[in-house]
mmCIF file of C-alpha atoms and ligand atoms in Angstrom:
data_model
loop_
_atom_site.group_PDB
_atom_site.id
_atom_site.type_symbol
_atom_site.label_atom_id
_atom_site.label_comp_id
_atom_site.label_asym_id
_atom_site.label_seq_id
_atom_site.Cartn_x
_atom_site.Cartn_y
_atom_site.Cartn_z
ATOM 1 C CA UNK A 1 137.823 100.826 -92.218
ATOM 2 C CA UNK A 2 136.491 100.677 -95.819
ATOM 3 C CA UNK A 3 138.117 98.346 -98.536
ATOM 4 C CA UNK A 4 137.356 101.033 -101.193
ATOM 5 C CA UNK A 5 135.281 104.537 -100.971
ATOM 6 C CA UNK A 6 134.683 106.949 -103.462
ATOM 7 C CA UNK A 7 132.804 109.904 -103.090
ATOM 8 C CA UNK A 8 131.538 112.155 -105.516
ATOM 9 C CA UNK A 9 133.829 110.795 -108.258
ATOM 10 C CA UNK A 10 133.529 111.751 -111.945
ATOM 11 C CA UNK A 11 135.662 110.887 -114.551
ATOM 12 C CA UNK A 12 135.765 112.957 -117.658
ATOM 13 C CA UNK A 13 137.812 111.055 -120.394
ATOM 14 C CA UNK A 14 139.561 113.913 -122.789
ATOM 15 C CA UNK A 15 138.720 113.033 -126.200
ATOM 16 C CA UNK A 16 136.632 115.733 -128.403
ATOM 17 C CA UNK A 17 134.270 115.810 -127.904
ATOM 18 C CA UNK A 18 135.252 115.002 -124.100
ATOM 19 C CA UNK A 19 132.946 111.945 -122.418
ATOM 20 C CA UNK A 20 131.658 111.933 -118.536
ATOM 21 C CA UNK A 21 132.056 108.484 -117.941
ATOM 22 C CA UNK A 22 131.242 108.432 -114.299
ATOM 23 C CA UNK A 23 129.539 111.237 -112.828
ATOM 24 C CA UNK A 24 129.235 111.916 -109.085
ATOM 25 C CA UNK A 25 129.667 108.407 -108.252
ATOM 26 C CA UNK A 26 129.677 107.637 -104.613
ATOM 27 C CA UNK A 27 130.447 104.223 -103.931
ATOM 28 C CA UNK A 28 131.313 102.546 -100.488
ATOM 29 C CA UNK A 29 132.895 98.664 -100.147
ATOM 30 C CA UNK A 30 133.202 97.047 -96.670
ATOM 31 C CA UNK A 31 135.635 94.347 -95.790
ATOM 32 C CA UNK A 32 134.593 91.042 -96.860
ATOM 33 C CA UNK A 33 131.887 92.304 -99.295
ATOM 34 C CA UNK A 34 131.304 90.774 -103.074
ATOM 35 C CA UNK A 35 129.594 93.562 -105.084
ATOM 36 C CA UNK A 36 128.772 92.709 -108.738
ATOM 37 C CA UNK A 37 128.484 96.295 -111.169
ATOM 38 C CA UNK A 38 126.599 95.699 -114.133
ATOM 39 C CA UNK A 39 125.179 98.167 -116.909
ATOM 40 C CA UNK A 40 125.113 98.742 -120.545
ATOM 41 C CA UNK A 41 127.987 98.443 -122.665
ATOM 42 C CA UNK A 42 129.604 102.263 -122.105
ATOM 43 C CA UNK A 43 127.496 102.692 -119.027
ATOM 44 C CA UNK A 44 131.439 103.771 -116.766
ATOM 45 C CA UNK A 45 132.283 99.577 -115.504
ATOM 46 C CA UNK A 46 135.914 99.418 -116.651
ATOM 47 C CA UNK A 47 136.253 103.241 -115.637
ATOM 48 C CA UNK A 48 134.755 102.705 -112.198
ATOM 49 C CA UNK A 49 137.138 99.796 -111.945
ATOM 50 C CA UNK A 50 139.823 101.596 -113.162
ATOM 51 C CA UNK A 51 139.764 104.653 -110.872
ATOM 52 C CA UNK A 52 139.167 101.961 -107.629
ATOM 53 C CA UNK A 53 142.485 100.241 -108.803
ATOM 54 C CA UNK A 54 143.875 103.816 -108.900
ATOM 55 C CA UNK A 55 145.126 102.565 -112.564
ATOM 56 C CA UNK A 56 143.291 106.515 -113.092
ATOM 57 C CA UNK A 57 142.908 109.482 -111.442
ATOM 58 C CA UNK A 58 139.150 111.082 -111.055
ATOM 59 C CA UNK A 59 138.952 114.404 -112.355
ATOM 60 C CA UNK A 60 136.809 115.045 -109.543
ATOM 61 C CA UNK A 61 135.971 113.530 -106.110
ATOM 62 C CA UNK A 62 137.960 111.423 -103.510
ATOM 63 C CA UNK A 63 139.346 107.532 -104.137
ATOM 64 C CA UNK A 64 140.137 106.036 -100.569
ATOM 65 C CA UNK A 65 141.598 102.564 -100.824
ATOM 66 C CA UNK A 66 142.028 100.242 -97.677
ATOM 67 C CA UNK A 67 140.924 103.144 -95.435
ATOM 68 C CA UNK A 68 143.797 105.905 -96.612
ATOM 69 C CA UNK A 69 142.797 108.558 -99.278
ATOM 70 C CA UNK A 70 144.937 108.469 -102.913
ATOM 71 C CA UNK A 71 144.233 111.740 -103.942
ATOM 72 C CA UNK A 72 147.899 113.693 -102.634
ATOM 73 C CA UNK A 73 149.973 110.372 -103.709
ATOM 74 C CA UNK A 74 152.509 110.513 -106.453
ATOM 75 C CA UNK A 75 152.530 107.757 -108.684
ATOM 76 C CA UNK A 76 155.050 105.617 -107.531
ATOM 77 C CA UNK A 77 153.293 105.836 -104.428
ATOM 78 C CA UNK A 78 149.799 104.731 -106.127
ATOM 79 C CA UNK A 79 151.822 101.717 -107.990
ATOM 80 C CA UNK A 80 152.674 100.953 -104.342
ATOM 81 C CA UNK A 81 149.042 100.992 -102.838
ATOM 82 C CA UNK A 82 148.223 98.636 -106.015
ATOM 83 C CA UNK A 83 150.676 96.400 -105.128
ATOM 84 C CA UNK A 84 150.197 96.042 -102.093
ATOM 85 C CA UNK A 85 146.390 96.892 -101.105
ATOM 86 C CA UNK A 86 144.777 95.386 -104.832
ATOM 87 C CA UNK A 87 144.680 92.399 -106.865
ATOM 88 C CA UNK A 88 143.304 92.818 -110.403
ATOM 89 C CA UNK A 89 141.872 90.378 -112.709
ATOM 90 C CA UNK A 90 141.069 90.818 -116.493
ATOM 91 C CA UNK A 91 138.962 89.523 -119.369
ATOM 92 C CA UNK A 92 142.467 88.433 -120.697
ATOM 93 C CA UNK A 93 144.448 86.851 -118.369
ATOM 94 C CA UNK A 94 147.590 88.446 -119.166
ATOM 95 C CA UNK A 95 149.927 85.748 -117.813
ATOM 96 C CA UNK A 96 153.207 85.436 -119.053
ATOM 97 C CA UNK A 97 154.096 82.541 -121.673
ATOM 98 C CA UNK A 98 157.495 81.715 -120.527
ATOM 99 C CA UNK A 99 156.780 81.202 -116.762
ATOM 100 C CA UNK A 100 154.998 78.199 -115.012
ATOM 101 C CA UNK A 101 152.153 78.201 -113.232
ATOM 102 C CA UNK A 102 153.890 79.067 -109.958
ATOM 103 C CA UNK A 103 156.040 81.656 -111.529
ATOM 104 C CA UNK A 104 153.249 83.688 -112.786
ATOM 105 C CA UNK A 105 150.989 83.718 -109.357
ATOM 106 C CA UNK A 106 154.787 83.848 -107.222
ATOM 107 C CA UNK A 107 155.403 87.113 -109.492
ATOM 108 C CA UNK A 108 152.221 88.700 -107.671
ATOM 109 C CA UNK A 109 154.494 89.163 -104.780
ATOM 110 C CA UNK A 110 157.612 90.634 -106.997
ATOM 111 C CA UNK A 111 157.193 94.174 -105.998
ATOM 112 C CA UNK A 112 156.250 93.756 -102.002
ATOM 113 C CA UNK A 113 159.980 93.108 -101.300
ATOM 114 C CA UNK A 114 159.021 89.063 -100.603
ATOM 115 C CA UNK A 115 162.200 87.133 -100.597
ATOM 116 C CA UNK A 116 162.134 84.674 -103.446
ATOM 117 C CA UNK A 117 161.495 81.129 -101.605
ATOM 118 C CA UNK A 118 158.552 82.283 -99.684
ATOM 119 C CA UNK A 119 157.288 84.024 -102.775
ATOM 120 C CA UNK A 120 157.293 80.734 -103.951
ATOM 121 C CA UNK A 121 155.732 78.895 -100.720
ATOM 122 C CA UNK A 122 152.682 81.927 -101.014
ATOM 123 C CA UNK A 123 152.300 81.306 -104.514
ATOM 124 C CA UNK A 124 151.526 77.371 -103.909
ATOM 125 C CA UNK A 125 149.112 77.918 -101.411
ATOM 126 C CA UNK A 126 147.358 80.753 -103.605
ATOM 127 C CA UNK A 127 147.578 78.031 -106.642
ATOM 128 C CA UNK A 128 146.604 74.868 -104.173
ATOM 129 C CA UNK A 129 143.154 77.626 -103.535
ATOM 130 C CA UNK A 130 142.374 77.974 -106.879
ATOM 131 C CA UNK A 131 142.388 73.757 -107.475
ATOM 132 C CA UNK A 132 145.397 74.181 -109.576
ATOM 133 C CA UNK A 133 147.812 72.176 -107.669
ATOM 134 C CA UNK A 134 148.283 69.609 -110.026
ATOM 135 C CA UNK A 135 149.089 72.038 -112.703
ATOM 136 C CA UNK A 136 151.688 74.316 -110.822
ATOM 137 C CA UNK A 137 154.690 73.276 -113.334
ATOM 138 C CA UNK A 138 152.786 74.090 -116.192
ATOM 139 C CA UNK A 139 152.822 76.884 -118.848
ATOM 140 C CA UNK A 140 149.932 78.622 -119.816
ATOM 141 C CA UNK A 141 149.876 77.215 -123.155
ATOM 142 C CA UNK A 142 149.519 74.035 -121.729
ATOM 143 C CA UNK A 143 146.165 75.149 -119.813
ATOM 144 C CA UNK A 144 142.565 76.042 -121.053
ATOM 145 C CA UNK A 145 140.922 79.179 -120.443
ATOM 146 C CA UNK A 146 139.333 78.731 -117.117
ATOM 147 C CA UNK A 147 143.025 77.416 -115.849
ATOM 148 C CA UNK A 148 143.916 80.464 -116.992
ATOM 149 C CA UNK A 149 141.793 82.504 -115.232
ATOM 150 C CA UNK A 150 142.416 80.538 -112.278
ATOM 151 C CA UNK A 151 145.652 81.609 -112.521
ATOM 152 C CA UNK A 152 145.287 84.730 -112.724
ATOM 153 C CA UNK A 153 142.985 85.132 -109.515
ATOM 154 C CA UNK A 154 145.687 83.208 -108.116
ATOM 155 C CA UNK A 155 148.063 85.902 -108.559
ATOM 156 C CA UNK A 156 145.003 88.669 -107.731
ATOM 157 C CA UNK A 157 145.100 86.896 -104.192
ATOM 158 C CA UNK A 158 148.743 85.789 -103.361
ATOM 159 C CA UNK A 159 149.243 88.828 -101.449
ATOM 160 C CA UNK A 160 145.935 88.786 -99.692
ATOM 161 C CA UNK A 161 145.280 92.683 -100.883
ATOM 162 C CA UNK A 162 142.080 94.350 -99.249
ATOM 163 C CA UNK A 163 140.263 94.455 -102.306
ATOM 164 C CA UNK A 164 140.023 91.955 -105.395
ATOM 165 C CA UNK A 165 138.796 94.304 -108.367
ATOM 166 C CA UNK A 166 137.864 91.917 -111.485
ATOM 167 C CA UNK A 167 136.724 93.245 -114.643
ATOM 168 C CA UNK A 168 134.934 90.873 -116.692
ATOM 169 C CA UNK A 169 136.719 88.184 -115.832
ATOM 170 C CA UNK A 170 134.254 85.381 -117.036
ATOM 171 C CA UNK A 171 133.499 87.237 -120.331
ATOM 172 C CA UNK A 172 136.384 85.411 -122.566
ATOM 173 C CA UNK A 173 135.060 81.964 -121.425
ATOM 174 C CA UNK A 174 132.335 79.462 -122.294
ATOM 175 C CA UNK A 175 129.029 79.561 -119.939
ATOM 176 C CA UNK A 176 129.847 76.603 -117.896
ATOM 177 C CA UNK A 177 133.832 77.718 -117.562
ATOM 178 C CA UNK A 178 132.327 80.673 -116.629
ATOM 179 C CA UNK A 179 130.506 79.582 -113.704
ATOM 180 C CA UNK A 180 133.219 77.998 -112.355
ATOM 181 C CA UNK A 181 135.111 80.867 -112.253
ATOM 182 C CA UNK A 182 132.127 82.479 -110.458
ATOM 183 C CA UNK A 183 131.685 79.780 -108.321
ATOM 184 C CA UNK A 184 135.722 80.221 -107.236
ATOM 185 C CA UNK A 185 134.931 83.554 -106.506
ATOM 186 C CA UNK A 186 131.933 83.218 -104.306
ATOM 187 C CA UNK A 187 134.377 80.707 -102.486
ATOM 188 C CA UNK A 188 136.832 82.937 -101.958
ATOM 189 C CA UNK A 189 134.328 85.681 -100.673
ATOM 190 C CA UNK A 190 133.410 82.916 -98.194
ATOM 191 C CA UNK A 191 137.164 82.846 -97.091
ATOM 192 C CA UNK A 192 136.979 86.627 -96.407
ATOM 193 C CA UNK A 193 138.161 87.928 -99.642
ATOM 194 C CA UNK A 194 136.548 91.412 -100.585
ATOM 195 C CA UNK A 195 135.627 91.689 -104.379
ATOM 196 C CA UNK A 196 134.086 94.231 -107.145
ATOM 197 C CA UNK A 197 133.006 92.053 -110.138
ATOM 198 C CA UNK A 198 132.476 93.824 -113.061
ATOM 199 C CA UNK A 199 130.327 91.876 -115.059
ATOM 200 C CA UNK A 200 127.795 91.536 -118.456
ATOM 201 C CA UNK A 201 126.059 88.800 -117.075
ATOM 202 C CA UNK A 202 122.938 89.482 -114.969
ATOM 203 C CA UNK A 203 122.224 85.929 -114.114
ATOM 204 C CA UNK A 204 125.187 85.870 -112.194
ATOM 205 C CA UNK A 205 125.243 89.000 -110.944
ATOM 206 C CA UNK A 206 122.322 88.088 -109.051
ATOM 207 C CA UNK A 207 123.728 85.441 -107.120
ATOM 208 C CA UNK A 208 126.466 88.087 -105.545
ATOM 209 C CA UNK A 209 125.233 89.364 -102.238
ATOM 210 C CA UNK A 210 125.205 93.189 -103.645
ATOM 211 C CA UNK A 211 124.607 94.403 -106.807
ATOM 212 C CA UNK A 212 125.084 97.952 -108.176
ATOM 213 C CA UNK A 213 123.993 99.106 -111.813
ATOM 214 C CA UNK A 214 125.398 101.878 -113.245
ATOM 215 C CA UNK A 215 123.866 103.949 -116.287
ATOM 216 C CA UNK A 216 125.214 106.389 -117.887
ATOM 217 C CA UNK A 217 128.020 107.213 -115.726
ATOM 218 C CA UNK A 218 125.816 107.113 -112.204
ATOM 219 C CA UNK A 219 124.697 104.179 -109.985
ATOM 220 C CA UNK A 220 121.126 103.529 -110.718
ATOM 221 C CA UNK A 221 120.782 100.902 -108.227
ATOM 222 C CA UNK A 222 122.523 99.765 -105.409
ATOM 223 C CA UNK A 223 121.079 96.197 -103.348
ATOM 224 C CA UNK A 224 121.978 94.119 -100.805
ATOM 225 C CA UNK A 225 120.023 90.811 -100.401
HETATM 226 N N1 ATP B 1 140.282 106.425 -122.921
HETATM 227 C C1 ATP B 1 139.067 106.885 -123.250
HETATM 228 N N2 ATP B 1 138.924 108.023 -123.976
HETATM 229 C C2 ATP B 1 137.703 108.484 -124.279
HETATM 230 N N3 ATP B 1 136.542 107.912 -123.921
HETATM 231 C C3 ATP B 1 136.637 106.779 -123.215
HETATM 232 C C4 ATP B 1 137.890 106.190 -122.845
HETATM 233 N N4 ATP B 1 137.645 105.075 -122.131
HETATM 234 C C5 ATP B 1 136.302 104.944 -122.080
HETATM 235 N N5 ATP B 1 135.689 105.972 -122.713
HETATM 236 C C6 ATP B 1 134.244 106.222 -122.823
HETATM 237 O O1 ATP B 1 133.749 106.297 -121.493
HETATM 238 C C7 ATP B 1 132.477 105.650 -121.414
HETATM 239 C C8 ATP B 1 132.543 104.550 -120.371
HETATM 240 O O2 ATP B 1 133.444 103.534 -120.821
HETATM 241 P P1 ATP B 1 133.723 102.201 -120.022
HETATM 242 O O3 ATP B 1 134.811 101.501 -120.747
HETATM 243 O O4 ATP B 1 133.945 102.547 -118.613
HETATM 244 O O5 ATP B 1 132.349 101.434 -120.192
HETATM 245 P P2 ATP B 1 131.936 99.948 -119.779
HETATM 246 O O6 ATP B 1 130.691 100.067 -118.975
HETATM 247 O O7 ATP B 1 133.088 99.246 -119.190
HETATM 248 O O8 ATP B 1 131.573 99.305 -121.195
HETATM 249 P P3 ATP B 1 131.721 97.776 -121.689
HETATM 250 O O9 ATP B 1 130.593 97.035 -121.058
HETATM 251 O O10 ATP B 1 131.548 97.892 -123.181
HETATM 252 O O11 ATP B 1 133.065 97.268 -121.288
HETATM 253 C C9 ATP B 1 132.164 105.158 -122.826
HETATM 254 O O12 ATP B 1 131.340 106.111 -123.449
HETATM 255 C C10 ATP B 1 133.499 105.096 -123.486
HETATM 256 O O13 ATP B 1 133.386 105.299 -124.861
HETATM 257 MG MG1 MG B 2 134.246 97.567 -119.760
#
């Protein structure tokens, strides 16, 4: 069974005039894979990224997700393959302000119809993984951007989804935080987790163990080392 497959999926945005931002992209992720996408600024990332998370709908081709196909599902049934299949993580973190630490990761499992205490008990573990278990009681105010972001992937991976899908997730932080946040990732791959990296930076993308570049919509290269 795949993580994620698409096949032959392009994505025309409507705007006039309208833009092909992915164009018969065919694009297959096994279990336990970490594939970084690079490309130019425009080249389709966030759109690829966004049509994997099923956040849009290609106007052509097939999305399967965790081994089942999206394309006859209504949306409240995609919002429940998301919840349940996906873990997303942004450039901005997108945490709440008002919640703590354990709150904010716990309220990955809100919609997956976890009762409230193991919530909770998932949520430390997935905070305890990130190195963040000092910090559980905290608001995000209170932490600095790689916290943050730990946080966040935190929340991505509470519910142990097939698929991690993380869009420039280093690219509000300093090079160092940044690498740390790479680092936690290429742990977490270690531990089994499957992840698509969207990503600006080459230097890192050539420490993942598969790299795909897309131009102009297409994949121009696809390696595994
Ligand atoms: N909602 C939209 N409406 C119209 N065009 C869009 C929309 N979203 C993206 N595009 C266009 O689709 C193309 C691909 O955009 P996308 O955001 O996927 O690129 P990207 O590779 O993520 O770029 P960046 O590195 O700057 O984040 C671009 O030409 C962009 O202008
Ligand atoms: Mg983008």
């Amino acid at each position: 069974m795949n993580a994620l497959a698409l096949r032959g999926v392009t994505k025309e945005h409507a705007a006039t005039p309208p833009v092909l931002a992915l164009a018969d992209v065919s694009l297959t992720v096994e279990p336990g894979e970490f594939v970084a996408v690079t490309g130019p600024s425009g080249s389709g990332k966030s759109t690829l990224l966004a049509v994997a998370g099923t956040l849009e709908r290609p106007s052509a081709g097939t999305v399967e997700v965790a081994g089942k196909s999206t394309e006859d599902l209504s949306d409240a049934e995609l919002s429940g393959v998301r919840c349940r299949e996906l873990g997303f993580v942004f450039q901005q973190f997108h945490l709440l302000a008002t919640r703590s630490v354990l709150q904010n990761v716990a309220d990955g499992l809100l919609y997956r119809g976890v009762p409230p205490t193991e919530r909770l008990e998932h949520a430390a573990h997935a905070v305890a993984a990130v190195g963040l278990a000092h910090r559980r009681t905290h608001r995000p105010d209170e932490l600095s951007g790689g916290e943050c972001q730990r946080v966040a992937i935190a929340r991505a991976i509470v519910g142990e989804p097939a698929l991690i899908l993380a869009d420039e997730p280093t690219g509000n932080l300093d090079s160092v935080t940044g690498a740390e946040i790479f680092a936690l990732l290429h742990r977490l791959h270690e531990g089994g987790t499957t992840i698509l990296l969207v990503t600006h930076n080459d230097e890192l993308a050539r420490r993942t163990p598969r790299s795909v570049v897309l131009r102009d919509g297409r994949i121009e290269r696809d390696e595994r080392r």
